[in-house]
Amino acid sequence: MKAGIVGATGYGGLELIRLLSDHPEVESLTLYSTSDAGKSFENLYSHMNTVITQKLEEINPESMQERLDIVFLATPPGVSRELTPKLAGRGLKVIDLSGDLRLTDPQQYTEWYKQEAASEEVLERAVYGLSEWNQKKIKEADIIANPGCYPTASLLGLGPIIQERLAIPETVVIDAKSGVSGAGKNPNPLTHFGHAQENFQIYKVNQHKHIPEIEQQLKTWNDEMSTVTFSTHLVPMTRGIMATIYLKLSEPQTTEQLLQLYENYYSMHPFVRVRQEGQFPCTKHVYASNYCDIGLTIDSRTNRVTIVSVIDNLMKGAASQAVQNMNLQFGIEETAGLQGLPLYP
Ligand SMILES: NC(=O)c1ccc[n+]([C@@H]2O[C@H](COP(=O)([O-])OP(=O)(O)OC[C@H]3O[C@@H](n4cnc5c(N)ncnc54)[C@H](OP(=O)(O)O)[C@@H]3O)[C@@H](O)[C@H]2O)c1
């Protein structure tokens, strides 16, 4: 397979390079850049010294269609809505890591992203790539809208309980925390060391772009779902997301029953690991891996469930889920190139 990465110099791009350069089915990898085309990759990133020595290339959709089988777009919002229609087709598959193709309603995209949406034709062709839940469509898709990092953690944590209609819809609250790499490679006042270090901050209260993405998928599972409360916090660590989810049950359940439900749902999915009763994951349990780890319990006093779902935002929340989707699209082993164990401590 011949793969390409647009936005190769960004954080998502770097993780894609790490995974794809070691993937058993990827025979060549071409890296594209707008600001550093012509430069050697190892000169930009010394940790790739003597390993990734090729030059970054300019984006040229026509030659990309001829040369590549798959292209990953690890670019800021607004780029892939323009690039995807020029790339997808003639045998070239596209996986977009940005939010451009995730929302099916263009008006909703404009409302939350404050810019023009992709064309309806492209949005109709794009398949939401939540790997564990949408495999049939992913296998047939030529355009994948790779899910956001927070939505991946939140939706994998909520899927079984929402599908089974066990939650009272308006009671769902998602309290999420992320490391600073979630904001990409360019520093800003929020992620600057002097501000972020030894700090814990809520941001974009009730305004995060991932809110409509989460609600859209929850409604797909259960048409009684409407809005959720979703809060995001910045934690002084490099990687990792923890989504702590609270909801009230619509009918009595025990923790054991709910854990069994999750076990049943995810038993065929090697990258989602459900903890035993009384055990909860932390972000280091999934660091640098494609795992999503989930623990849950019911508080019998409040009839409220607490679900804890953790991922690595750059991996399951971005690059490794994209590679998992590529594996599904090309009909190869779902775990190919993704068997690296979590890094601990
Ligand atoms: N960071 C995460 O945890 C995470 C998780 C899930 C999804 N995402 C999404 O994935 C995308 C990439 O995120 P990131 O964290 O990798 O961002 P990043 O570190 O800021 O990198 C983005 C890259 O996009 C390229 N770029 C910028 N403007 C471009 C343009 N007009 N056309 C083509 N390429 C352009 C830049 O490379 P050149 O200047 O070399 O072209 C840059 O290195 C974003 O949409 C983000 O929302 C990120």
CSV table of N, CA, C and O and ligand atoms in Angstrom, one decimal, residues 7 9-12 33-35 59 74-77 79 97-98 102 149 181-182 184-185 313-314 317-318, ligand 1:
chain,number,residue,atom,x,y,z
A,7,GLY,N,0.1,17.4,6.3
A,7,GLY,CA,0.2,17.9,7.7
A,7,GLY,C,1.2,17.0,8.4
A,7,GLY,O,1.0,16.8,9.7
A,9,THR,N,4.0,17.4,9.4
A,9,THR,CA,4.9,18.1,10.5
A,9,THR,C,4.1,18.4,11.7
A,9,THR,O,4.7,18.9,12.7
A,10,GLY,N,2.8,18.1,11.8
A,10,GLY,CA,2.1,18.4,13.0
A,10,GLY,C,2.1,17.2,14.0
A,10,GLY,O,2.7,16.1,13.7
A,11,TYR,N,1.5,17.3,15.1
A,11,TYR,CA,1.5,16.3,16.1
A,11,TYR,C,0.8,15.0,15.6
A,11,TYR,O,1.3,13.9,15.8
A,12,GLY,N,-0.4,15.2,15.0
A,12,GLY,CA,-1.1,14.0,14.5
A,12,GLY,C,-0.2,13.4,13.4
A,12,GLY,O,-0.1,12.1,13.3
A,33,SER,N,3.8,18.9,2.9
A,33,SER,CA,3.8,20.1,3.8
A,33,SER,C,3.6,21.3,3.0
A,33,SER,O,3.9,21.4,1.8
A,34,THR,N,2.9,22.3,3.6
A,34,THR,CA,2.7,23.6,3.0
A,34,THR,C,3.9,24.5,3.3
A,34,THR,O,4.4,25.2,2.5
A,35,SER,N,4.3,24.5,4.5
A,35,SER,CA,5.3,25.5,5.0
A,35,SER,C,6.8,25.0,4.9
A,35,SER,O,7.7,25.8,4.8
A,59,ILE,N,1.9,19.7,-1.9
A,59,ILE,CA,0.6,19.0,-2.2
A,59,ILE,C,0.2,19.2,-3.6
A,59,ILE,O,0.2,20.4,-4.1
A,74,ALA,N,-4.0,15.4,8.2
A,74,ALA,CA,-3.8,15.7,9.6
A,74,ALA,C,-3.6,17.3,9.6
A,74,ALA,O,-2.6,17.8,10.0
A,75,THR,N,-4.7,17.9,9.2
A,75,THR,CA,-4.6,19.4,9.0
A,75,THR,C,-5.6,20.1,9.8
A,75,THR,O,-6.6,19.6,10.3
A,76,PRO,N,-5.5,21.5,9.9
A,76,PRO,CA,-6.4,22.2,10.7
A,76,PRO,C,-7.8,22.3,10.0
A,76,PRO,O,-7.9,22.0,8.8
A,77,PRO,N,-8.9,22.6,10.8
A,77,PRO,CA,-10.2,22.7,10.1
A,77,PRO,C,-10.1,23.7,8.9
A,77,PRO,O,-9.4,24.7,8.9
A,79,VAL,N,-9.1,22.9,5.8
A,79,VAL,CA,-8.3,22.4,4.8
A,79,VAL,C,-8.9,21.2,4.0
A,79,VAL,O,-9.0,21.2,2.8
A,97,LEU,N,-8.4,13.7,9.6
A,97,LEU,CA,-8.4,13.7,11.0
A,97,LEU,C,-9.0,15.0,11.6
A,97,LEU,O,-9.1,15.1,12.8
A,98,SER,N,-9.3,15.9,10.8
A,98,SER,CA,-9.9,17.2,11.3
A,98,SER,C,-11.4,17.0,11.4
A,98,SER,O,-11.9,16.0,11.1
A,102,ARG,N,-17.0,15.5,9.8
A,102,ARG,CA,-17.7,14.7,10.8
A,102,ARG,C,-19.2,15.0,11.0
A,102,ARG,O,-20.0,14.2,11.3
A,149,CYS,N,-10.8,13.5,19.4
A,149,CYS,CA,-10.2,12.8,20.5
A,149,CYS,C,-11.3,12.7,21.7
A,149,CYS,O,-11.5,11.6,22.2
A,181,SER,N,-1.1,18.2,24.3
A,181,SER,CA,-0.8,17.9,22.9
A,181,SER,C,-2.2,17.9,22.1
A,181,SER,O,-2.1,18.0,20.8
A,182,GLY,N,-3.3,17.9,22.8
A,182,GLY,CA,-4.6,18.0,22.1
A,182,GLY,C,-4.7,19.3,21.3
A,182,GLY,O,-5.5,19.3,20.4
A,184,GLY,N,-2.4,20.6,19.5
A,184,GLY,CA,-1.5,20.7,18.3
A,184,GLY,C,-0.1,21.3,18.7
A,184,GLY,O,0.2,21.6,19.9
A,185,LYS,N,0.8,21.5,17.7
A,185,LYS,CA,2.2,21.8,17.9
A,185,LYS,C,2.4,23.3,18.2
A,185,LYS,O,3.4,23.6,18.8
A,313,ASN,N,-4.9,10.8,23.3
A,313,ASN,CA,-5.5,11.7,22.3
A,313,ASN,C,-4.8,11.6,21.0
A,313,ASN,O,-5.5,11.7,19.9
A,314,LEU,N,-3.5,11.4,20.9
A,314,LEU,CA,-2.8,11.4,19.6
A,314,LEU,C,-2.9,10.1,18.9
A,314,LEU,O,-2.6,9.9,17.8
A,317,GLY,N,-7.3,8.6,19.8
A,317,GLY,CA,-8.0,9.9,19.5
A,317,GLY,C,-7.7,10.5,18.2
A,317,GLY,O,-8.3,11.5,17.8
A,318,ALA,N,-6.7,10.0,17.5
A,318,ALA,CA,-6.3,10.6,16.2
A,318,ALA,C,-5.6,9.5,15.3
A,318,ALA,O,-6.3,8.8,14.6
B,1,LIG,N1,-3.8,16.9,18.6
B,1,LIG,C1,-4.8,16.0,18.9
B,1,LIG,O1,-4.8,15.4,19.9
B,1,LIG,C2,-5.8,15.7,17.8
B,1,LIG,C3,-6.7,14.6,18.1
B,1,LIG,C4,-7.7,14.4,17.1
B,1,LIG,C5,-7.8,15.2,16.0
B,1,LIG,N2,-7.0,16.2,15.8
B,1,LIG,C6,-7.2,17.0,14.6
B,1,LIG,O2,-6.2,16.7,13.7
B,1,LIG,C7,-5.8,17.8,12.9
B,1,LIG,C8,-4.3,18.0,13.1
B,1,LIG,O3,-4.0,18.2,14.5
B,1,LIG,P1,-2.6,18.4,15.1
B,1,LIG,O4,-2.7,18.3,16.5
B,1,LIG,O5,-1.6,17.5,14.3
B,1,LIG,O6,-2.3,19.9,14.6
B,1,LIG,P2,-0.8,20.6,14.4
B,1,LIG,O7,0.2,20.0,15.3
B,1,LIG,O8,-1.1,22.0,14.5
B,1,LIG,O9,-0.4,20.3,12.9
B,1,LIG,C9,-1.2,20.6,11.8
B,1,LIG,C10,-0.4,20.6,10.5
B,1,LIG,O10,-1.2,21.0,9.4
B,1,LIG,C11,-0.4,21.6,8.4
B,1,LIG,N3,-1.2,22.7,7.8
B,1,LIG,C12,-1.4,23.9,8.4
B,1,LIG,N4,-2.1,24.7,7.5
B,1,LIG,C13,-2.3,23.9,6.4
B,1,LIG,C14,-2.9,24.2,5.1
B,1,LIG,N5,-3.5,25.3,4.8
B,1,LIG,N6,-2.9,23.2,4.2
B,1,LIG,C15,-2.3,22.0,4.4
B,1,LIG,N7,-1.7,21.7,5.6
B,1,LIG,C16,-1.7,22.7,6.6
B,1,LIG,C17,0.8,22.1,9.1
B,1,LIG,O11,1.9,21.5,8.4
B,1,LIG,P3,2.7,22.2,7.3
B,1,LIG,O12,2.8,23.7,7.7
B,1,LIG,O13,4.0,21.5,7.2
B,1,LIG,O14,1.8,22.1,6.1
B,1,LIG,C18,0.8,21.5,10.5
B,1,LIG,O15,2.0,20.9,10.9
B,1,LIG,C19,-6.6,19.0,13.5
B,1,LIG,O16,-7.7,19.2,12.7
B,1,LIG,C20,-7.0,18.5,14.9
B,1,LIG,O17,-8.2,19.1,15.3
B,1,LIG,C21,-6.0,16.5,16.7
